[in-house]
Amino acid sequence: MAHFAKVEDGLVTQVIVADSQQWCEANLGGTWVQTSYNTIGNQHPEGRPLHKNYAGIGYHWDGVGFYAPQPFPSWIKDAETYLWNAPVPRPTEGFWNWDEDSLSWVEETL
């Protein structure tokens, strides 16, 4: 069994577990693309990444890989990982939230 994403107009609308892509298309109709639950940022623990990232509902499919919706207008999608990156690296210590107005990370006070 494997995971398959239903893709409609470049958007993932459903993710299921099934025997094959052919089964999905024959029994459920539409376009289905296999996705790997263990693939994140074009990495897989066994060295076999599939389509850049695991597909989630609302993710985009461009014929090569899956990627999440853009979280902020200033963020840029990495061409290799298909993950979104802020224009400024996130600090490594503490809790931070992105502020799009100032294009900076703002430390969260607890």
mmCIF file of N, CA, C and O in Angstrom:
data_model
loop_
_atom_site.group_PDB
_atom_site.id
_atom_site.type_symbol
_atom_site.label_atom_id
_atom_site.label_comp_id
_atom_site.label_asym_id
_atom_site.label_seq_id
_atom_site.Cartn_x
_atom_site.Cartn_y
_atom_site.Cartn_z
ATOM 1 N N MET A 1 0.846 -1.181 0.000
ATOM 2 C CA MET A 1 0.000 0.000 0.000
ATOM 3 C C MET A 1 0.890 1.242 0.000
ATOM 4 O O MET A 1 1.977 1.240 0.565
ATOM 5 N N ALA A 2 0.378 2.294 -0.605
ATOM 6 C CA ALA A 2 1.120 3.543 -0.709
ATOM 7 C C ALA A 2 0.132 4.706 -0.609
ATOM 8 O O ALA A 2 -1.085 4.517 -0.677
ATOM 9 N N HIS A 3 0.666 5.895 -0.455
ATOM 10 C CA HIS A 3 -0.159 7.104 -0.404
ATOM 11 C C HIS A 3 -0.253 7.712 -1.806
ATOM 12 O O HIS A 3 0.750 7.767 -2.529
ATOM 13 N N PHE A 4 -1.444 8.194 -2.136
ATOM 14 C CA PHE A 4 -1.678 8.840 -3.427
ATOM 15 C C PHE A 4 -2.466 10.117 -3.206
ATOM 16 O O PHE A 4 -3.382 10.164 -2.389
ATOM 17 N N ALA A 5 -2.082 11.154 -3.962
ATOM 18 C CA ALA A 5 -2.733 12.454 -3.871
ATOM 19 C C ALA A 5 -3.566 12.681 -5.127
ATOM 20 O O ALA A 5 -3.069 12.499 -6.242
ATOM 21 N N LYS A 6 -4.810 13.093 -4.934
ATOM 22 C CA LYS A 6 -5.641 13.478 -6.066
ATOM 23 C C LYS A 6 -5.311 14.927 -6.394
ATOM 24 O O LYS A 6 -5.355 15.800 -5.527
ATOM 25 N N VAL A 7 -4.983 15.175 -7.666
ATOM 26 C CA VAL A 7 -4.584 16.506 -8.101
ATOM 27 C C VAL A 7 -5.616 17.033 -9.086
ATOM 28 O O VAL A 7 -5.917 16.389 -10.096
ATOM 29 N N GLU A 8 -6.162 18.202 -8.765
ATOM 30 C CA GLU A 8 -7.125 18.875 -9.641
ATOM 31 C C GLU A 8 -6.632 20.299 -9.886
ATOM 32 O O GLU A 8 -6.473 21.067 -8.939
ATOM 33 N N ASP A 9 -6.370 20.602 -11.154
ATOM 34 C CA ASP A 9 -5.869 21.932 -11.532
ATOM 35 C C ASP A 9 -4.639 22.332 -10.726
ATOM 36 O O ASP A 9 -4.516 23.467 -10.273
ATOM 37 N N GLY A 10 -3.731 21.383 -10.493
ATOM 38 C CA GLY A 10 -2.486 21.665 -9.797
ATOM 39 C C GLY A 10 -2.575 21.707 -8.289
ATOM 40 O O GLY A 10 -1.580 21.978 -7.624
ATOM 41 N N LEU A 11 -3.763 21.429 -7.727
ATOM 42 C CA LEU A 11 -3.943 21.438 -6.274
ATOM 43 C C LEU A 11 -4.318 20.053 -5.764
ATOM 44 O O LEU A 11 -5.116 19.349 -6.383
ATOM 45 N N VAL A 12 -3.774 19.692 -4.607
ATOM 46 C CA VAL A 12 -4.108 18.417 -3.971
ATOM 47 C C VAL A 12 -5.444 18.585 -3.244
ATOM 48 O O VAL A 12 -5.600 19.470 -2.405
ATOM 49 N N THR A 13 -6.398 17.726 -3.590
ATOM 50 C CA THR A 13 -7.722 17.796 -2.974
ATOM 51 C C THR A 13 -8.027 16.620 -2.060
ATOM 52 O O THR A 13 -8.978 16.671 -1.288
ATOM 53 N N GLN A 14 -7.202 15.574 -2.158
ATOM 54 C CA GLN A 14 -7.446 14.374 -1.355
ATOM 55 C C GLN A 14 -6.166 13.560 -1.301
ATOM 56 O O GLN A 14 -5.405 13.537 -2.269
ATOM 57 N N VAL A 15 -5.915 12.882 -0.181
ATOM 58 C CA VAL A 15 -4.781 11.965 -0.054
ATOM 59 C C VAL A 15 -5.316 10.679 0.568
ATOM 60 O O VAL A 15 -6.004 10.728 1.594
ATOM 61 N N ILE A 16 -5.010 9.552 -0.074
ATOM 62 C CA ILE A 16 -5.508 8.265 0.403
ATOM 63 C C ILE A 16 -4.396 7.224 0.383
ATOM 64 O O ILE A 16 -3.341 7.445 -0.205
ATOM 65 N N VAL A 17 -4.674 6.081 0.989
ATOM 66 C CA VAL A 17 -3.804 4.904 0.902
ATOM 67 C C VAL A 17 -4.487 3.931 -0.045
ATOM 68 O O VAL A 17 -5.674 3.633 0.108
ATOM 69 N N ALA A 18 -3.738 3.453 -1.035
ATOM 70 C CA ALA A 18 -4.311 2.536 -2.023
ATOM 71 C C ALA A 18 -3.214 1.620 -2.558
ATOM 72 O O ALA A 18 -2.028 1.811 -2.279
ATOM 73 N N ASP A 19 -3.629 0.640 -3.364
ATOM 74 C CA ASP A 19 -2.690 -0.314 -3.939
ATOM 75 C C ASP A 19 -1.839 0.287 -5.047
ATOM 76 O O ASP A 19 -0.666 -0.038 -5.171
ATOM 77 N N SER A 20 -2.440 1.147 -5.889
ATOM 78 C CA SER A 20 -1.684 1.682 -7.017
ATOM 79 C C SER A 20 -2.357 2.929 -7.582
ATOM 80 O O SER A 20 -3.546 3.175 -7.352
ATOM 81 N N GLN A 21 -1.591 3.664 -8.361
ATOM 82 C CA GLN A 21 -2.127 4.830 -9.063
ATOM 83 C C GLN A 21 -3.210 4.385 -10.045
ATOM 84 O O GLN A 21 -4.246 5.036 -10.172
ATOM 85 N N GLN A 22 -2.971 3.264 -10.716
ATOM 86 C CA GLN A 22 -3.940 2.750 -11.679
ATOM 87 C C GLN A 22 -5.267 2.432 -11.000
ATOM 88 O O GLN A 22 -6.338 2.710 -11.550
ATOM 89 N N TRP A 23 -5.213 1.856 -9.792
ATOM 90 C CA TRP A 23 -6.435 1.549 -9.064
ATOM 91 C C TRP A 23 -7.195 2.832 -8.758
ATOM 92 O O TRP A 23 -8.413 2.902 -8.933
ATOM 93 N N CYS A 24 -6.481 3.856 -8.290
ATOM 94 C CA CYS A 24 -7.120 5.136 -7.956
ATOM 95 C C CYS A 24 -7.833 5.713 -9.164
ATOM 96 O O CYS A 24 -9.002 6.121 -9.086
ATOM 97 N N GLU A 25 -7.136 5.765 -10.287
ATOM 98 C CA GLU A 25 -7.708 6.379 -11.480
ATOM 99 C C GLU A 25 -8.859 5.566 -12.040
ATOM 100 O O GLU A 25 -9.866 6.129 -12.470
ATOM 101 N N ALA A 26 -8.757 4.230 -12.004
ATOM 102 C CA ALA A 26 -9.820 3.374 -12.533
ATOM 103 C C ALA A 26 -11.065 3.392 -11.650
ATOM 104 O O ALA A 26 -12.193 3.369 -12.155
ATOM 105 N N ASN A 27 -10.876 3.452 -10.333
ATOM 106 C CA ASN A 27 -12.011 3.349 -9.415
ATOM 107 C C ASN A 27 -12.525 4.681 -8.882
ATOM 108 O O ASN A 27 -13.680 4.775 -8.471
ATOM 109 N N LEU A 28 -11.665 5.691 -8.856
ATOM 110 C CA LEU A 28 -12.067 6.973 -8.274
ATOM 111 C C LEU A 28 -12.063 8.112 -9.291
ATOM 112 O O LEU A 28 -12.589 9.187 -9.012
ATOM 113 N N GLY A 29 -11.450 7.878 -10.437
ATOM 114 C CA GLY A 29 -11.367 8.904 -11.475
ATOM 115 C C GLY A 29 -10.382 9.999 -11.116
ATOM 116 O O GLY A 29 -9.880 10.080 -10.005
ATOM 117 N N GLY A 30 -10.085 10.830 -12.076
ATOM 118 C CA GLY A 30 -9.191 11.946 -11.844
ATOM 119 C C GLY A 30 -7.730 11.573 -11.985
ATOM 120 O O GLY A 30 -7.381 10.478 -12.417
ATOM 121 N N THR A 31 -6.884 12.505 -11.608
ATOM 122 C CA THR A 31 -5.433 12.329 -11.678
ATOM 123 C C THR A 31 -4.891 12.093 -10.282
ATOM 124 O O THR A 31 -5.155 12.879 -9.370
ATOM 125 N N TRP A 32 -4.119 11.032 -10.136
ATOM 126 C CA TRP A 32 -3.540 10.661 -8.843
ATOM 127 C C TRP A 32 -2.033 10.549 -8.980
ATOM 128 O O TRP A 32 -1.524 10.016 -9.964
ATOM 129 N N VAL A 33 -1.313 11.051 -7.986
ATOM 130 C CA VAL A 33 0.144 11.031 -7.990
ATOM 131 C C VAL A 33 0.603 10.422 -6.665
ATOM 132 O O VAL A 33 0.120 10.817 -5.599
ATOM 133 N N GLN A 34 1.558 9.486 -6.748
ATOM 134 C CA GLN A 34 2.063 8.863 -5.519
ATOM 135 C C GLN A 34 2.845 9.877 -4.708
ATOM 136 O O GLN A 34 3.544 10.738 -5.236
ATOM 137 N N THR A 35 2.714 9.783 -3.392
ATOM 138 C CA THR A 35 3.433 10.657 -2.474
ATOM 139 C C THR A 35 3.986 9.815 -1.335
ATOM 140 O O THR A 35 3.416 8.782 -0.988
ATOM 141 N N SER A 36 5.109 10.221 -0.785
ATOM 142 C CA SER A 36 5.745 9.449 0.278
ATOM 143 C C SER A 36 5.640 10.179 1.606
ATOM 144 O O SER A 36 6.118 11.305 1.745
ATOM 145 N N TYR A 37 5.044 9.533 2.581
ATOM 146 C CA TYR A 37 4.886 10.094 3.921
ATOM 147 C C TYR A 37 6.236 10.443 4.539
ATOM 148 O O TYR A 37 6.341 11.318 5.383
ATOM 149 N N ASN A 38 7.297 9.781 4.107
ATOM 150 C CA ASN A 38 8.632 9.983 4.675
ATOM 151 C C ASN A 38 9.493 10.976 3.906
ATOM 152 O O ASN A 38 10.661 11.161 4.230
ATOM 153 N N THR A 39 8.959 11.606 2.864
ATOM 154 C CA THR A 39 9.734 12.574 2.089
ATOM 155 C C THR A 39 9.420 13.985 2.567
ATOM 156 O O THR A 39 8.278 14.421 2.540
ATOM 157 N N ILE A 40 10.473 14.684 3.006
ATOM 158 C CA ILE A 40 10.355 16.077 3.447
ATOM 159 C C ILE A 40 11.561 16.827 2.901
ATOM 160 O O ILE A 40 12.704 16.428 3.137
ATOM 161 N N GLY A 41 11.315 17.908 2.176
ATOM 162 C CA GLY A 41 12.410 18.715 1.659
ATOM 163 C C GLY A 41 13.341 17.958 0.735
ATOM 164 O O GLY A 41 14.545 18.161 0.756
ATOM 165 N N ASN A 42 12.765 17.054 -0.066
ATOM 166 C CA ASN A 42 13.507 16.222 -1.006
ATOM 167 C C ASN A 42 14.502 15.293 -0.299
ATOM 168 O O ASN A 42 15.516 14.904 -0.871
ATOM 169 N N GLN A 43 14.191 14.935 0.943
ATOM 170 C CA GLN A 43 15.000 13.987 1.710
ATOM 171 C C GLN A 43 14.102 12.830 2.166
ATOM 172 O O GLN A 43 12.924 13.037 2.465
ATOM 173 N N HIS A 44 14.678 11.651 2.219
ATOM 174 C CA HIS A 44 13.972 10.452 2.674
ATOM 175 C C HIS A 44 14.951 9.650 3.515
ATOM 176 O O HIS A 44 16.129 9.529 3.148
ATOM 177 N N PRO A 45 14.516 9.097 4.655
ATOM 178 C CA PRO A 45 15.456 8.367 5.519
ATOM 179 C C PRO A 45 16.157 7.199 4.831
ATOM 180 O O PRO A 45 17.254 6.817 5.223
ATOM 181 N N GLU A 46 15.542 6.633 3.807
ATOM 182 C CA GLU A 46 16.155 5.515 3.089
ATOM 183 C C GLU A 46 16.806 5.967 1.784
ATOM 184 O O GLU A 46 17.166 5.142 0.941
ATOM 185 N N GLY A 47 16.930 7.294 1.598
ATOM 186 C CA GLY A 47 17.605 7.818 0.424
ATOM 187 C C GLY A 47 16.814 7.755 -0.867
ATOM 188 O O GLY A 47 17.395 7.788 -1.951
ATOM 189 N N ARG A 48 15.501 7.660 -0.777
ATOM 190 C CA ARG A 48 14.685 7.584 -1.988
ATOM 191 C C ARG A 48 13.508 8.579 -1.922
ATOM 192 O O ARG A 48 12.351 8.183 -1.812
ATOM 193 N N PRO A 49 13.816 9.877 -1.979
ATOM 194 C CA PRO A 49 12.748 10.877 -1.910
ATOM 195 C C PRO A 49 11.815 10.777 -3.119
ATOM 196 O O PRO A 49 12.243 10.399 -4.214
ATOM 197 N N LEU A 50 10.560 11.085 -2.889
ATOM 198 C CA LEU A 50 9.557 11.015 -3.947
ATOM 199 C C LEU A 50 8.822 12.343 -4.030
ATOM 200 O O LEU A 50 8.166 12.760 -3.067
ATOM 201 N N HIS A 51 8.954 13.028 -5.140
ATOM 202 C CA HIS A 51 8.224 14.256 -5.437
ATOM 203 C C HIS A 51 8.404 15.360 -4.392
ATOM 204 O O HIS A 51 7.447 16.043 -4.031
ATOM 205 N N LYS A 52 9.614 15.486 -3.881
ATOM 206 C CA LYS A 52 10.071 16.591 -3.029
ATOM 207 C C LYS A 52 9.492 16.595 -1.617
ATOM 208 O O LYS A 52 10.211 16.758 -0.658
ATOM 209 N N ASN A 53 8.165 16.452 -1.461
ATOM 210 C CA ASN A 53 7.506 16.504 -0.153
ATOM 211 C C ASN A 53 6.263 15.631 -0.151
ATOM 212 O O ASN A 53 5.669 15.378 -1.200
ATOM 213 N N TYR A 54 5.859 15.222 1.036
ATOM 214 C CA TYR A 54 4.582 14.529 1.186
ATOM 215 C C TYR A 54 3.467 15.511 0.861
ATOM 216 O O TYR A 54 3.498 16.669 1.286
ATOM 217 N N ALA A 55 2.498 15.073 0.104
ATOM 218 C CA ALA A 55 1.397 15.942 -0.312
ATOM 219 C C ALA A 55 0.366 16.080 0.795
ATOM 220 O O ALA A 55 -0.031 15.094 1.407
ATOM 221 N N GLY A 56 -0.063 17.282 1.023
ATOM 222 C CA GLY A 56 -1.166 17.545 1.939
ATOM 223 C C GLY A 56 -2.288 18.208 1.168
ATOM 224 O O GLY A 56 -2.066 18.796 0.105
ATOM 225 N N ILE A 57 -3.484 18.120 1.683
ATOM 226 C CA ILE A 57 -4.613 18.796 1.033
ATOM 227 C C ILE A 57 -4.308 20.284 0.990
ATOM 228 O O ILE A 57 -3.886 20.876 1.977
ATOM 229 N N GLY A 58 -4.484 20.876 -0.191
ATOM 230 C CA GLY A 58 -4.175 22.282 -0.383
ATOM 231 C C GLY A 58 -2.770 22.528 -0.904
ATOM 232 O O GLY A 58 -2.422 23.658 -1.261
ATOM 233 N N TYR A 59 -1.946 21.483 -0.949
ATOM 234 C CA TYR A 59 -0.605 21.618 -1.512
ATOM 235 C C TYR A 59 -0.702 21.775 -3.033
ATOM 236 O O TYR A 59 -1.706 21.423 -3.642
ATOM 237 N N HIS A 60 0.371 22.264 -3.612
ATOM 238 C CA HIS A 60 0.452 22.434 -5.059
ATOM 239 C C HIS A 60 1.275 21.301 -5.662
ATOM 240 O O HIS A 60 2.198 20.789 -5.032
ATOM 241 N N TRP A 61 0.941 20.956 -6.906
ATOM 242 C CA TRP A 61 1.686 19.968 -7.687
ATOM 243 C C TRP A 61 2.046 20.622 -9.008
ATOM 244 O O TRP A 61 1.171 21.125 -9.716
ATOM 245 N N ASP A 62 3.346 20.654 -9.347
ATOM 246 C CA ASP A 62 3.779 21.304 -10.582
ATOM 247 C C ASP A 62 4.297 20.317 -11.627
ATOM 248 O O ASP A 62 4.922 20.706 -12.603
ATOM 249 N N GLY A 63 4.034 19.033 -11.419
ATOM 250 C CA GLY A 63 4.514 18.017 -12.339
ATOM 251 C C GLY A 63 5.852 17.427 -11.922
ATOM 252 O O GLY A 63 6.276 16.404 -12.445
ATOM 253 N N VAL A 64 6.526 18.064 -10.966
ATOM 254 C CA VAL A 64 7.804 17.582 -10.446
ATOM 255 C C VAL A 64 7.675 17.238 -8.971
ATOM 256 O O VAL A 64 8.100 16.191 -8.528
ATOM 257 N N GLY A 65 7.069 18.152 -8.203
ATOM 258 C CA GLY A 65 6.980 17.939 -6.772
ATOM 259 C C GLY A 65 5.791 18.636 -6.142
ATOM 260 O O GLY A 65 5.103 19.446 -6.772
ATOM 261 N N PHE A 66 5.588 18.296 -4.862
ATOM 262 C CA PHE A 66 4.522 18.901 -4.059
ATOM 263 C C PHE A 66 5.121 19.992 -3.184
ATOM 264 O O PHE A 66 6.235 19.848 -2.671
ATOM 265 N N TYR A 67 4.371 21.070 -2.991
ATOM 266 C CA TYR A 67 4.812 22.119 -2.076
ATOM 267 C C TYR A 67 3.595 22.795 -1.449
ATOM 268 O O TYR A 67 2.522 22.879 -2.039
ATOM 269 N N ALA A 68 3.802 23.247 -0.216
ATOM 270 C CA ALA A 68 2.751 23.895 0.563
ATOM 271 C C ALA A 68 2.417 25.260 -0.047
ATOM 272 O O ALA A 68 3.224 25.836 -0.780
ATOM 273 N N PRO A 69 1.242 25.800 0.292
ATOM 274 C CA PRO A 69 0.945 27.167 -0.138
ATOM 275 C C PRO A 69 1.979 28.137 0.439
ATOM 276 O O PRO A 69 2.511 27.914 1.528
ATOM 277 N N GLN A 70 2.254 29.205 -0.280
ATOM 278 C CA GLN A 70 3.237 30.200 0.169
ATOM 279 C C GLN A 70 2.739 30.851 1.453
ATOM 280 O O GLN A 70 1.650 31.423 1.494
ATOM 281 N N PRO A 71 3.529 30.774 2.554
ATOM 282 C CA PRO A 71 3.054 31.289 3.839
ATOM 283 C C PRO A 71 3.007 32.815 3.907
ATOM 284 O O PRO A 71 2.154 33.374 4.592
ATOM 285 N N PHE A 72 3.920 33.487 3.227
ATOM 286 C CA PHE A 72 3.986 34.948 3.201
ATOM 287 C C PHE A 72 4.465 35.379 1.824
ATOM 288 O O PHE A 72 5.269 34.685 1.201
ATOM 289 N N PRO A 73 4.012 36.552 1.336
ATOM 290 C CA PRO A 73 4.420 37.003 0.002
ATOM 291 C C PRO A 73 5.931 37.135 -0.184
ATOM 292 O O PRO A 73 6.433 36.952 -1.295
ATOM 293 N N SER A 74 6.668 37.414 0.861
ATOM 294 C CA SER A 74 8.115 37.618 0.726
ATOM 295 C C SER A 74 8.920 36.320 0.719
ATOM 296 O O SER A 74 10.097 36.322 0.375
ATOM 297 N N TRP A 75 8.307 35.216 1.087
ATOM 298 C CA TRP A 75 9.052 33.965 1.184
ATOM 299 C C TRP A 75 9.290 33.372 -0.204
ATOM 300 O O TRP A 75 8.472 33.513 -1.111
ATOM 301 N N ILE A 76 10.413 32.662 -0.342
ATOM 302 C CA ILE A 76 10.848 32.129 -1.626
ATOM 303 C C ILE A 76 10.925 30.609 -1.542
ATOM 304 O O ILE A 76 11.479 30.061 -0.591
ATOM 305 N N LYS A 77 10.390 29.952 -2.579
ATOM 306 C CA LYS A 77 10.430 28.486 -2.617
ATOM 307 C C LYS A 77 11.806 28.029 -3.087
ATOM 308 O O LYS A 77 12.293 28.450 -4.129
ATOM 309 N N ASP A 78 12.424 27.149 -2.308
ATOM 310 C CA ASP A 78 13.716 26.581 -2.656
ATOM 311 C C ASP A 78 13.524 25.612 -3.829
ATOM 312 O O ASP A 78 12.682 24.724 -3.771
ATOM 313 N N ALA A 79 14.304 25.787 -4.875
ATOM 314 C CA ALA A 79 14.155 24.974 -6.082
ATOM 315 C C ALA A 79 14.495 23.505 -5.869
ATOM 316 O O ALA A 79 13.987 22.644 -6.580
ATOM 317 N N GLU A 80 15.323 23.191 -4.893
ATOM 318 C CA GLU A 80 15.712 21.802 -4.639
ATOM 319 C C GLU A 80 14.784 21.110 -3.645
ATOM 320 O O GLU A 80 14.397 19.967 -3.842
ATOM 321 N N THR A 81 14.437 21.793 -2.565
ATOM 322 C CA THR A 81 13.647 21.160 -1.508
ATOM 323 C C THR A 81 12.147 21.382 -1.645
ATOM 324 O O THR A 81 11.362 20.658 -1.062
ATOM 325 N N TYR A 82 11.758 22.411 -2.373
ATOM 326 C CA TYR A 82 10.355 22.830 -2.490
ATOM 327 C C TYR A 82 9.777 23.257 -1.143
ATOM 328 O O TYR A 82 8.585 23.175 -0.901
ATOM 329 N N LEU A 83 10.642 23.716 -0.243
ATOM 330 C CA LEU A 83 10.212 24.294 1.028
ATOM 331 C C LEU A 83 10.335 25.809 0.913
ATOM 332 O O LEU A 83 11.150 26.323 0.147
ATOM 333 N N TRP A 84 9.529 26.536 1.677
ATOM 334 C CA TRP A 84 9.547 27.996 1.650
ATOM 335 C C TRP A 84 10.567 28.533 2.639
ATOM 336 O O TRP A 84 10.660 28.057 3.771
ATOM 337 N N ASN A 85 11.320 29.535 2.221
ATOM 338 C CA ASN A 85 12.331 30.170 3.062
ATOM 339 C C ASN A 85 12.035 31.653 3.217
ATOM 340 O O ASN A 85 11.718 32.335 2.237
ATOM 341 N N ALA A 86 12.173 32.122 4.442
ATOM 342 C CA ALA A 86 12.039 33.548 4.707
ATOM 343 C C ALA A 86 13.237 34.266 4.091
ATOM 344 O O ALA A 86 14.310 33.673 3.954
ATOM 345 N N PRO A 87 13.083 35.550 3.743
ATOM 346 C CA PRO A 87 14.212 36.284 3.182
ATOM 347 C C PRO A 87 15.326 36.536 4.195
ATOM 348 O O PRO A 87 16.442 36.886 3.816
ATOM 349 N N VAL A 88 15.033 36.331 5.482
ATOM 350 C CA VAL A 88 16.008 36.487 6.563
ATOM 351 C C VAL A 88 15.993 35.178 7.360
ATOM 352 O O VAL A 88 14.925 34.706 7.751
ATOM 353 N N PRO A 89 17.145 34.561 7.595
ATOM 354 C CA PRO A 89 17.155 33.301 8.350
ATOM 355 C C PRO A 89 16.553 33.464 9.748
ATOM 356 O O PRO A 89 16.741 34.483 10.407
ATOM 357 N N ARG A 90 15.835 32.443 10.162
ATOM 358 C CA ARG A 90 15.229 32.444 11.493
ATOM 359 C C ARG A 90 16.310 32.257 12.549
ATOM 360 O O ARG A 90 17.191 31.398 12.397
ATOM 361 N N PRO A 91 16.263 33.030 13.641
ATOM 362 C CA PRO A 91 17.222 32.810 14.742
ATOM 363 C C PRO A 91 17.090 31.384 15.275
ATOM 364 O O PRO A 91 16.008 30.796 15.262
ATOM 365 N N THR A 92 18.187 30.843 15.756
ATOM 366 C CA THR A 92 18.196 29.434 16.167
ATOM 367 C C THR A 92 17.757 29.205 17.601
ATOM 368 O O THR A 92 17.397 28.091 17.955
ATOM 369 N N GLU A 93 17.776 30.234 18.429
ATOM 370 C CA GLU A 93 17.363 30.056 19.822
ATOM 371 C C GLU A 93 16.159 30.933 20.127
ATOM 372 O O GLU A 93 16.033 32.042 19.611
ATOM 373 N N GLY A 94 15.271 30.422 20.955
ATOM 374 C CA GLY A 94 14.071 31.158 21.329
ATOM 375 C C GLY A 94 12.908 30.838 20.414
ATOM 376 O O GLY A 94 12.976 29.977 19.543
ATOM 377 N N PHE A 95 11.809 31.535 20.651
ATOM 378 C CA PHE A 95 10.594 31.353 19.872
ATOM 379 C C PHE A 95 10.355 32.617 19.062
ATOM 380 O O PHE A 95 10.316 33.720 19.611
ATOM 381 N N TRP A 96 10.205 32.449 17.749
ATOM 382 C CA TRP A 96 10.122 33.577 16.846
ATOM 383 C C TRP A 96 8.933 33.448 15.914
ATOM 384 O O TRP A 96 8.559 32.354 15.509
ATOM 385 N N ASN A 97 8.344 34.580 15.571
ATOM 386 C CA ASN A 97 7.262 34.648 14.597
ATOM 387 C C ASN A 97 7.684 35.595 13.483
ATOM 388 O O ASN A 97 8.333 36.619 13.737
ATOM 389 N N TRP A 98 7.281 35.264 12.268
ATOM 390 C CA TRP A 98 7.609 36.110 11.134
ATOM 391 C C TRP A 98 6.659 37.305 11.072
ATOM 392 O O TRP A 98 5.452 37.154 11.201
ATOM 393 N N ASP A 99 7.219 38.497 10.891
ATOM 394 C CA ASP A 99 6.435 39.725 10.723
ATOM 395 C C ASP A 99 6.617 40.201 9.288
ATOM 396 O O ASP A 99 7.688 40.695 8.927
ATOM 397 N N GLU A 100 5.590 40.029 8.485
ATOM 398 C CA GLU A 100 5.686 40.364 7.067
ATOM 399 C C GLU A 100 5.843 41.868 6.844
ATOM 400 O O GLU A 100 6.525 42.289 5.915
ATOM 401 N N ASP A 101 5.237 42.679 7.705
ATOM 402 C CA ASP A 101 5.334 44.132 7.528
ATOM 403 C C ASP A 101 6.777 44.630 7.645
ATOM 404 O O ASP A 101 7.206 45.488 6.875
ATOM 405 N N SER A 102 7.514 44.100 8.610
ATOM 406 C CA SER A 102 8.901 44.542 8.805
ATOM 407 C C SER A 102 9.919 43.610 8.141
ATOM 408 O O SER A 102 11.124 43.878 8.167
ATOM 409 N N LEU A 103 9.420 42.519 7.548
ATOM 410 C CA LEU A 103 10.285 41.500 6.933
ATOM 411 C C LEU A 103 11.373 41.042 7.902
ATOM 412 O O LEU A 103 12.557 40.974 7.576
ATOM 413 N N SER A 104 10.914 40.707 9.117
ATOM 414 C CA SER A 104 11.861 40.277 10.144
ATOM 415 C C SER A 104 11.196 39.307 11.105
ATOM 416 O O SER A 104 9.972 39.200 11.174
ATOM 417 N N TRP A 105 12.040 38.625 11.869
ATOM 418 C CA TRP A 105 11.573 37.728 12.910
ATOM 419 C C TRP A 105 11.392 38.529 14.200
ATOM 420 O O TRP A 105 12.250 39.315 14.573
ATOM 421 N N VAL A 106 10.275 38.285 14.871
ATOM 422 C CA VAL A 106 9.967 38.962 16.126
ATOM 423 C C VAL A 106 9.935 37.900 17.209
ATOM 424 O O VAL A 106 9.213 36.899 17.097
ATOM 425 N N GLU A 107 10.697 38.118 18.260
ATOM 426 C CA GLU A 107 10.760 37.131 19.345
ATOM 427 C C GLU A 107 9.448 37.123 20.111
ATOM 428 O O GLU A 107 8.899 38.166 20.465
ATOM 429 N N GLU A 108 8.958 35.919 20.368
ATOM 430 C CA GLU A 108 7.727 35.732 21.125
ATOM 431 C C GLU A 108 8.085 35.737 22.604
ATOM 432 O O GLU A 108 8.984 35.034 23.040
ATOM 433 N N THR A 109 7.382 36.534 23.363
ATOM 434 C CA THR A 109 7.616 36.570 24.804
ATOM 435 C C THR A 109 6.577 35.698 25.479
ATOM 436 O O THR A 109 5.389 35.793 25.202
ATOM 437 N N LEU A 110 7.037 34.855 26.355
ATOM 438 C CA LEU A 110 6.117 33.920 27.029
ATOM 439 C C LEU A 110 5.698 34.440 28.376
ATOM 440 O O LEU A 110 6.295 35.159 29.050
#
